[in-house]
Structures are given as C-alpha cells and as structure tokens.
PDB file of C-alpha atoms in Angstrom:
ATOM      1  CA  MET A   1      30.690   3.271  71.510  1.00 77.00           C
ATOM      2  CA  LYS A   2      28.158   4.346  68.888  1.00 88.00           C
ATOM      3  CA  HIS A   3      28.823   3.715  65.217  1.00 92.00           C
ATOM      4  CA  THR A   4      26.913   4.421  62.033  1.00 94.00           C
ATOM      5  CA  VAL A   5      26.759   2.642  58.708  1.00 95.00           C
ATOM      6  CA  VAL A   6      24.723   3.224  55.559  1.00 95.00           C
ATOM      7  CA  THR A   7      22.969   0.226  54.013  1.00 94.00           C
ATOM      8  CA  SER A   8      22.816  -0.617  50.320  1.00 93.00           C
ATOM      9  CA  ASP A   9      19.333   0.968  50.179  1.00 91.00           C
ATOM     10  CA  ASN A  10      20.707   4.198  51.701  1.00 93.00           C
ATOM     11  CA  VAL A  11      19.385   3.808  55.245  1.00 92.00           C
ATOM     12  CA  LYS A  12      21.611   5.090  58.056  1.00 94.00           C
ATOM     13  CA  LEU A  13      21.889   2.601  60.913  1.00 95.00           C
ATOM     14  CA  THR A  14      23.197   3.528  64.354  1.00 94.00           C
ATOM     15  CA  TYR A  15      24.507   0.735  66.527  1.00 96.00           C
ATOM     16  CA  ASN A  16      26.597   0.200  69.639  1.00 95.00           C
ATOM     17  CA  CYS A  17      29.661  -1.965  70.082  1.00 95.00           C
ATOM     18  CA  ILE A  18      31.062  -2.253  73.594  1.00 93.00           C
ATOM     19  CA  TYR A  19      34.164  -4.298  74.379  1.00 91.00           C
ATOM     20  CA  LYS A  20      34.500  -6.264  77.601  1.00 88.00           C
ATOM     21  CA  ASN A  21      35.943  -3.936  80.260  1.00 80.00           C
ATOM     22  CA  ASN A  22      36.308  -1.346  77.475  1.00 81.00           C
ATOM     23  CA  ILE A  23      39.375  -3.152  76.134  1.00 82.00           C
ATOM     24  CA  LYS A  24      39.372  -4.102  72.448  1.00 82.00           C
ATOM     25  CA  ASN A  25      39.835  -7.848  71.995  1.00 85.00           C
ATOM     26  CA  SER A  26      39.099 -10.648  69.553  1.00 86.00           C
ATOM     27  CA  SER A  27      36.553 -12.593  71.618  1.00 92.00           C
ATOM     28  CA  ILE A  28      33.378 -13.627  69.806  1.00 95.00           C
ATOM     29  CA  PRO A  29      30.848 -10.837  70.456  1.00 96.00           C
ATOM     30  CA  LEU A  30      27.326 -11.214  71.775  1.00 97.00           C
ATOM     31  CA  LEU A  31      24.677  -9.717  69.490  1.00 97.00           C
ATOM     32  CA  LEU A  32      21.501  -8.773  71.387  1.00 97.00           C
ATOM     33  CA  LEU A  33      18.251  -8.858  69.426  1.00 96.00           C
ATOM     34  CA  HIS A  34      15.302  -7.341  71.249  1.00 93.00           C
ATOM     35  CA  ASP A  35      11.676  -8.215  70.514  1.00 88.00           C
ATOM     36  CA  ILE A  36      10.600  -6.618  67.230  1.00 86.00           C
ATOM     37  CA  ASN A  37       7.866  -4.673  69.032  1.00 83.00           C
ATOM     38  CA  ASP A  38      10.206  -3.431  71.759  1.00 87.00           C
ATOM     39  CA  SER A  39      13.554  -1.630  72.030  1.00 89.00           C
ATOM     40  CA  TYR A  40      17.000  -2.383  73.404  1.00 91.00           C
ATOM     41  CA  ASP A  41      15.856  -0.841  76.682  1.00 89.00           C
ATOM     42  CA  SER A  42      14.241  -4.205  77.425  1.00 87.00           C
ATOM     43  CA  PHE A  43      17.775  -5.505  78.122  1.00 90.00           C
ATOM     44  CA  ASN A  44      18.580  -2.769  80.650  1.00 89.00           C
ATOM     45  CA  SER A  45      18.339  -5.167  83.601  1.00 87.00           C
ATOM     46  CA  ILE A  46      21.315  -7.200  82.333  1.00 90.00           C
ATOM     47  CA  HIS A  47      23.245  -4.571  80.366  1.00 90.00           C
ATOM     48  CA  GLU A  48      25.912  -3.827  82.979  1.00 90.00           C
ATOM     49  CA  GLU A  49      26.562  -7.509  83.686  1.00 91.00           C
ATOM     50  CA  LEU A  50      26.855  -8.328  80.001  1.00 92.00           C
ATOM     51  CA  ILE A  51      29.365  -5.594  79.220  1.00 90.00           C
ATOM     52  CA  SER A  52      31.577  -6.788  82.075  1.00 90.00           C
ATOM     53  CA  ASP A  53      31.728 -10.324  80.641  1.00 92.00           C
ATOM     54  CA  TYR A  54      31.306  -9.992  76.868  1.00 95.00           C
ATOM     55  CA  ASN A  55      31.875  -7.836  73.843  1.00 95.00           C
ATOM     56  CA  ILE A  56      28.332  -6.821  72.954  1.00 96.00           C
ATOM     57  CA  ILE A  57      26.640  -5.361  69.886  1.00 97.00           C
ATOM     58  CA  TYR A  58      23.145  -3.915  69.939  1.00 96.00           C
ATOM     59  CA  PHE A  59      20.887  -1.557  68.019  1.00 93.00           C
ATOM     60  CA  ASP A  60      17.234  -0.685  67.523  1.00 90.00           C
ATOM     61  CA  TYR A  61      15.719  -1.858  64.252  1.00 92.00           C
ATOM     62  CA  ARG A  62      15.039   0.583  61.464  1.00 89.00           C
ATOM     63  CA  ILE A  63      11.499   1.944  61.103  1.00 82.00           C
ATOM     64  CA  LEU A  64      10.041   0.639  57.888  1.00 73.00           C
ATOM     65  CA  ASP A  65       7.578   2.305  55.539  1.00 62.00           C
ATOM     66  CA  THR A  66       4.592   0.314  54.341  1.00 51.00           C
ATOM     67  CA  HIS A  67       5.883   0.062  50.778  1.00 53.00           C
ATOM     68  CA  GLU A  68       9.106  -1.496  52.032  1.00 54.00           C
ATOM     69  CA  LEU A  69       7.137  -4.187  53.852  1.00 51.00           C
ATOM     70  CA  VAL A  70       5.270  -5.000  50.661  1.00 42.00           C
ATOM     71  CA  SER A  71       8.402  -5.273  48.536  1.00 44.00           C
ATOM     72  CA  LYS A  72      10.627  -7.156  50.993  1.00 54.00           C
ATOM     73  CA  SER A  73      10.318  -9.485  53.951  1.00 82.00           C
ATOM     74  CA  LEU A  74      10.581  -7.577  57.228  1.00 85.00           C
ATOM     75  CA  ILE A  75      12.771 -10.268  58.760  1.00 87.00           C
ATOM     76  CA  ASN A  76      15.068 -10.409  55.735  1.00 90.00           C
ATOM     77  CA  ILE A  77      15.566  -6.645  55.925  1.00 92.00           C
ATOM     78  CA  TYR A  78      16.471  -6.773  59.605  1.00 94.00           C
ATOM     79  CA  ALA A  79      18.806  -9.703  59.043  1.00 95.00           C
ATOM     80  CA  GLN A  80      20.563  -7.918  56.182  1.00 96.00           C
ATOM     81  CA  ASP A  81      20.933  -4.812  58.361  1.00 96.00           C
ATOM     82  CA  ILE A  82      22.714  -6.978  60.928  1.00 97.00           C
ATOM     83  CA  ILE A  83      25.047  -8.387  58.288  1.00 98.00           C
ATOM     84  CA  THR A  84      25.832  -4.828  57.181  1.00 97.00           C
ATOM     85  CA  ILE A  85      26.687  -3.894  60.774  1.00 97.00           C
ATOM     86  CA  LEU A  86      28.876  -6.967  61.296  1.00 97.00           C
ATOM     87  CA  ASP A  87      30.692  -6.387  58.007  1.00 97.00           C
ATOM     88  CA  ASN A  88      31.278  -2.759  58.958  1.00 95.00           C
ATOM     89  CA  LEU A  89      32.863  -3.928  62.217  1.00 94.00           C
ATOM     90  CA  GLY A  90      34.904  -6.595  60.440  1.00 94.00           C
ATOM     91  CA  ILE A  91      33.193  -9.302  62.521  1.00 95.00           C
ATOM     92  CA  SER A  92      32.578 -12.661  60.881  1.00 94.00           C
ATOM     93  CA  ASN A  93      31.255 -14.701  63.815  1.00 95.00           C
ATOM     94  CA  THR A  94      28.890 -13.877  66.675  1.00 97.00           C
ATOM     95  CA  ASN A  95      26.745 -15.384  69.405  1.00 97.00           C
ATOM     96  CA  LEU A  96      23.079 -14.359  69.351  1.00 97.00           C
ATOM     97  CA  ILE A  97      20.592 -13.664  72.115  1.00 95.00           C
ATOM     98  CA  SER A  98      17.068 -13.081  70.854  1.00 93.00           C
ATOM     99  CA  HIS A  99      13.998 -12.179  72.868  1.00 89.00           C
ATOM    100  CA  GLY A 100      10.422 -12.898  71.796  1.00 83.00           C
ATOM    101  CA  SER A 101       9.706 -12.245  68.124  1.00 82.00           C
ATOM    102  CA  ALA A 102      13.397 -11.608  67.372  1.00 89.00           C
ATOM    103  CA  ALA A 103      13.657 -15.410  67.175  1.00 86.00           C
ATOM    104  CA  GLN A 104      12.567 -14.982  63.571  1.00 86.00           C
ATOM    105  CA  ILE A 105      15.630 -12.843  62.876  1.00 91.00           C
ATOM    106  CA  ALA A 106      17.900 -15.316  64.679  1.00 93.00           C
ATOM    107  CA  CYS A 107      16.479 -18.119  62.518  1.00 89.00           C
ATOM    108  CA  GLU A 108      17.082 -16.128  59.353  1.00 91.00           C
ATOM    109  CA  LEU A 109      20.699 -15.449  60.341  1.00 95.00           C
ATOM    110  CA  SER A 110      21.322 -19.069  61.326  1.00 93.00           C
ATOM    111  CA  ILE A 111      19.771 -20.602  58.227  1.00 91.00           C
ATOM    112  CA  ASN A 112      20.743 -18.158  55.468  1.00 93.00           C
ATOM    113  CA  HIS A 113      23.819 -16.428  56.942  1.00 95.00           C
ATOM    114  CA  SER A 114      25.186 -19.351  58.956  1.00 95.00           C
ATOM    115  CA  ALA A 115      28.849 -18.344  58.661  1.00 96.00           C
ATOM    116  CA  TYR A 116      28.155 -15.322  60.880  1.00 97.00           C
ATOM    117  CA  VAL A 117      26.671 -17.394  63.711  1.00 97.00           C
ATOM    118  CA  ASN A 118      28.473 -19.371  66.418  1.00 96.00           C
ATOM    119  CA  ALA A 119      25.715 -20.158  68.948  1.00 95.00           C
ATOM    120  CA  ILE A 120      22.150 -19.010  69.646  1.00 94.00           C
ATOM    121  CA  ILE A 121      20.054 -18.282  72.728  1.00 91.00           C
ATOM    122  CA  LEU A 122      16.302 -17.979  72.134  1.00 86.00           C
ATOM    123  CA  GLU A 123      14.374 -16.518  75.060  1.00 85.00           C
ATOM    124  CA  ASP A 124      10.579 -16.952  75.138  1.00 78.00           C
ATOM    125  CA  PHE A 125      10.435 -17.268  71.365  1.00 70.00           C
ATOM    126  CA  ILE A 126       7.040 -18.974  71.598  1.00 55.00           C
ATOM    127  CA  THR A 127       5.512 -15.598  72.516  1.00 45.00           C
ATOM    128  CA  VAL A 128       5.838 -14.437  68.912  1.00 43.00           C
ATOM    129  CA  LYS A 129       2.567 -12.894  67.730  1.00 47.00           C
ATOM    130  CA  THR A 130       2.102 -14.705  64.434  1.00 47.00           C
ATOM    131  CA  THR A 131      -0.794 -16.413  62.728  1.00 46.00           C
ATOM    132  CA  ASN A 132       1.218 -19.589  62.286  1.00 51.00           C
ATOM    133  CA  LYS A 133       3.485 -20.366  65.223  1.00 53.00           C
ATOM    134  CA  HIS A 134       4.089 -23.859  63.895  1.00 54.00           C
ATOM    135  CA  SER A 135       5.884 -22.405  60.861  1.00 65.00           C
ATOM    136  CA  LEU A 136       8.285 -20.648  63.236  1.00 67.00           C
ATOM    137  CA  LEU A 137       8.883 -23.915  65.078  1.00 66.00           C
ATOM    138  CA  LYS A 138       9.655 -25.598  61.770  1.00 70.00           C
ATOM    139  CA  ARG A 139      12.130 -22.848  60.925  1.00 74.00           C
ATOM    140  CA  ILE A 140      13.753 -23.258  64.310  1.00 75.00           C
ATOM    141  CA  SER A 141      14.104 -26.976  63.566  1.00 75.00           C
ATOM    142  CA  ASN A 142      16.451 -26.011  60.703  1.00 80.00           C
ATOM    143  CA  ILE A 143      18.909 -24.302  63.042  1.00 84.00           C
ATOM    144  CA  LYS A 144      22.193 -26.225  63.032  1.00 81.00           C
ATOM    145  CA  HIS A 145      24.088 -24.114  65.553  1.00 89.00           C
ATOM    146  CA  PRO A 146      24.313 -24.908  69.280  1.00 90.00           C
ATOM    147  CA  THR A 147      21.105 -23.485  70.745  1.00 88.00           C
ATOM    148  CA  LEU A 148      19.767 -22.726  74.205  1.00 85.00           C
ATOM    149  CA  LEU A 149      16.014 -22.300  74.647  1.00 80.00           C
ATOM    150  CA  LEU A 150      15.078 -20.220  77.685  1.00 80.00           C
ATOM    151  CA  LYS A 151      11.490 -20.144  78.898  1.00 72.00           C
ATOM    152  CA  ALA A 152      10.468 -17.896  81.785  1.00 66.00           C
ATOM    153  CA  SER A 153       8.194 -19.716  84.220  1.00 63.00           C
ATOM    154  CA  LYS A 154       6.013 -16.680  84.876  1.00 56.00           C
ATOM    155  CA  SER A 155       6.255 -14.835  81.604  1.00 53.00           C
ATOM    156  CA  LYS A 156       3.286 -12.551  81.105  1.00 45.00           C
ATOM    157  CA  LEU A 157       3.419 -13.388  77.412  1.00 42.00           C
ATOM    158  CA  ILE A 158       2.961 -17.144  77.679  1.00 40.00           C
ATOM    159  CA  SER A 159      -0.519 -18.519  78.267  1.00 40.00           C
ATOM    160  CA  ALA A 160      -1.460 -21.988  79.471  1.00 39.00           C
ATOM    161  CA  ASP A 161      -2.765 -22.763  76.000  1.00 46.00           C
ATOM    162  CA  GLU A 162       0.743 -22.434  74.598  1.00 48.00           C
ATOM    163  CA  ASN A 163       2.367 -24.980  76.926  1.00 47.00           C
ATOM    164  CA  GLN A 164       2.019 -27.755  74.347  1.00 46.00           C
ATOM    165  CA  GLU A 165       3.821 -25.684  71.739  1.00 46.00           C
ATOM    166  CA  THR A 166       6.704 -25.132  74.157  1.00 47.00           C
ATOM    167  CA  VAL A 167       7.042 -28.900  74.461  1.00 45.00           C
ATOM    168  CA  MET A 168       6.824 -29.228  70.691  1.00 44.00           C
ATOM    169  CA  SER A 169       9.707 -26.813  70.270  1.00 50.00           C
ATOM    170  CA  ASN A 170      11.923 -29.228  72.161  1.00 51.00           C
ATOM    171  CA  ASP A 171      10.864 -32.023  69.810  1.00 54.00           C
ATOM    172  CA  PHE A 172      11.627 -29.891  66.766  1.00 53.00           C
ATOM    173  CA  LEU A 173      15.089 -28.943  67.980  1.00 59.00           C
ATOM    174  CA  LYS A 174      16.303 -32.113  69.666  1.00 59.00           C
ATOM    175  CA  SER A 175      19.920 -30.947  69.902  1.00 59.00           C
ATOM    176  CA  ALA A 176      19.029 -27.813  71.890  1.00 63.00           C
ATOM    177  CA  SER A 177      19.427 -27.308  75.594  1.00 64.00           C
ATOM    178  CA  VAL A 178      16.135 -26.284  77.212  1.00 60.00           C
ATOM    179  CA  GLU A 179      16.178 -24.392  80.505  1.00 62.00           C
ATOM    180  CA  LEU A 180      13.422 -22.929  82.671  1.00 60.00           C
ATOM    181  CA  VAL A 181      14.193 -19.496  84.106  1.00 64.00           C
ATOM    182  CA  GLU A 182      12.256 -18.674  87.258  1.00 59.00           C
ATOM    183  CA  SER A 183      10.100 -15.554  87.211  1.00 58.00           C
ATOM    184  CA  HIS A 184      10.165 -13.224  84.188  1.00 55.00           C
ATOM    185  CA  GLY A 185      13.413 -14.204  82.495  1.00 67.00           C
ATOM    186  CA  HIS A 186      16.037 -11.488  82.011  1.00 70.00           C
ATOM    187  CA  ILE A 187      13.622  -8.720  82.969  1.00 66.00           C
ATOM    188  CA  HIS A 188      12.813  -9.694  86.566  1.00 67.00           C
ATOM    189  CA  ASN A 189      15.304 -12.402  87.397  1.00 77.00           C
ATOM    190  CA  PRO A 190      18.542 -11.415  85.661  1.00 84.00           C
ATOM    191  CA  LYS A 191      20.761 -13.406  88.037  1.00 85.00           C
ATOM    192  CA  VAL A 192      19.243 -16.770  87.094  1.00 82.00           C
ATOM    193  CA  TYR A 193      19.008 -15.755  83.448  1.00 84.00           C
ATOM    194  CA  LEU A 194      22.662 -14.742  83.281  1.00 89.00           C
ATOM    195  CA  SER A 195      23.825 -17.918  85.007  1.00 89.00           C
ATOM    196  CA  GLN A 196      22.187 -19.970  82.232  1.00 87.00           C
ATOM    197  CA  VAL A 197      23.618 -17.747  79.514  1.00 91.00           C
ATOM    198  CA  ASN A 198      27.140 -17.856  80.964  1.00 93.00           C
ATOM    199  CA  LYS A 199      27.030 -21.613  81.453  1.00 91.00           C
ATOM    200  CA  PHE A 200      25.932 -22.169  77.853  1.00 90.00           C
ATOM    201  CA  LEU A 201      28.367 -19.738  76.213  1.00 93.00           C
ATOM    202  CA  SER A 202      31.306 -21.038  78.243  1.00 91.00           C
ATOM    203  CA  ILE A 203      31.078 -24.230  76.183  1.00 88.00           C
ATOM    204  CA  PHE A 204      31.261 -22.436  72.873  1.00 80.00           C
TER     205      PHE A 204
END
C-alpha cells in the first residue's frame, strides 16, 4: 500500500508498506534500500518472495537540487527521510537490506539512529563509487548491529583489483557473517540470495 508523508523541509515522500500475506502484524519489517544510482525496480527479482515472508518497506529516494547537496550531506538527508517514514508508520525497529552505495545510508542509520535498527544486510557494498572506499570500510567497522555481508561471485561491479578490499571489510567488521552468493546476487540468483537472507534474519 502506498503512503505519503511530508518532511520537515516540506518535501513529499511516497513510500510503500506491504504486510506479510497482506495481513497487518507486529513483526519487525524489512526496509529495502536500493543503490543510490538505481531504483527499487532493482529488487524486482525478489519482490514477490519477500512480501510472502516479511513486512517490507521501500521507496525511491528524493531527487535533490544542487543547493541542497551543498548545504547538507546527501546521506544524512536520505537517512532522515527514512526516519520520517518510520515515524509516520509508528515503527521503531527495522531490519535493513542495502545494495551497493546504499551501504552508506545503512551505516548512517546504524551509527546515528541505532534505536531504529535491529539487523543489517549489506550486499556488494564494496561497489560504492567513492573516492575513498577505505573511509566507508571504517564507517562500517562502527556498526554494532548483527550484520551479514553478501558478495556476489560474478558481480559486474566488482573488479579483481577490489578483492583485497573485500577481505579488508571482513577484518574491519569481525562480528559480521560473510557469505558468497553465486552469480549476480539478488538480481540473477535470487534463490541463493534469499536463502542467505532468511537464514540470517531467522536468528534475529
């Protein structure tokens, strides 16, 4: 079901909240964060399976003007939008799945809005296009919530040169579970991807 909420800076956000089997319940929802340069459509391959097992929340990020980027951090804005959505739904705790560059948003929520987070799944976060990937790894090291790192074995976004950084991420976040998903993660091998997600979330 689609909902709308207006942020403190007067931006109208449209988001979706779907309950498992379309029955309202109090289970911890799954918040899906697509890559910042993509849209929720990137989760289409697992959408039907997710809504049969979880309460899910998803939305496409607001489009920002240049002056907004100068005055505020992009990631902070997106994170605050998520808090606005959760508050509007009366939800105080959620599990996160982030893909690619959305790992930055997941980190922001975990570190600075920790009460809203129960557990985190970071898929292919090392593909983030940033000038300083090590700073992202250091931020990830500050995550205190249970975390699953998923790396697709044939991801088009990961080059051989980045293999060392993938290993480093495990060193930074020693408490995380690290799993290799065959083929292209949730996009081309949803069955394996979902089995890892379900196994992890069943614990929390």
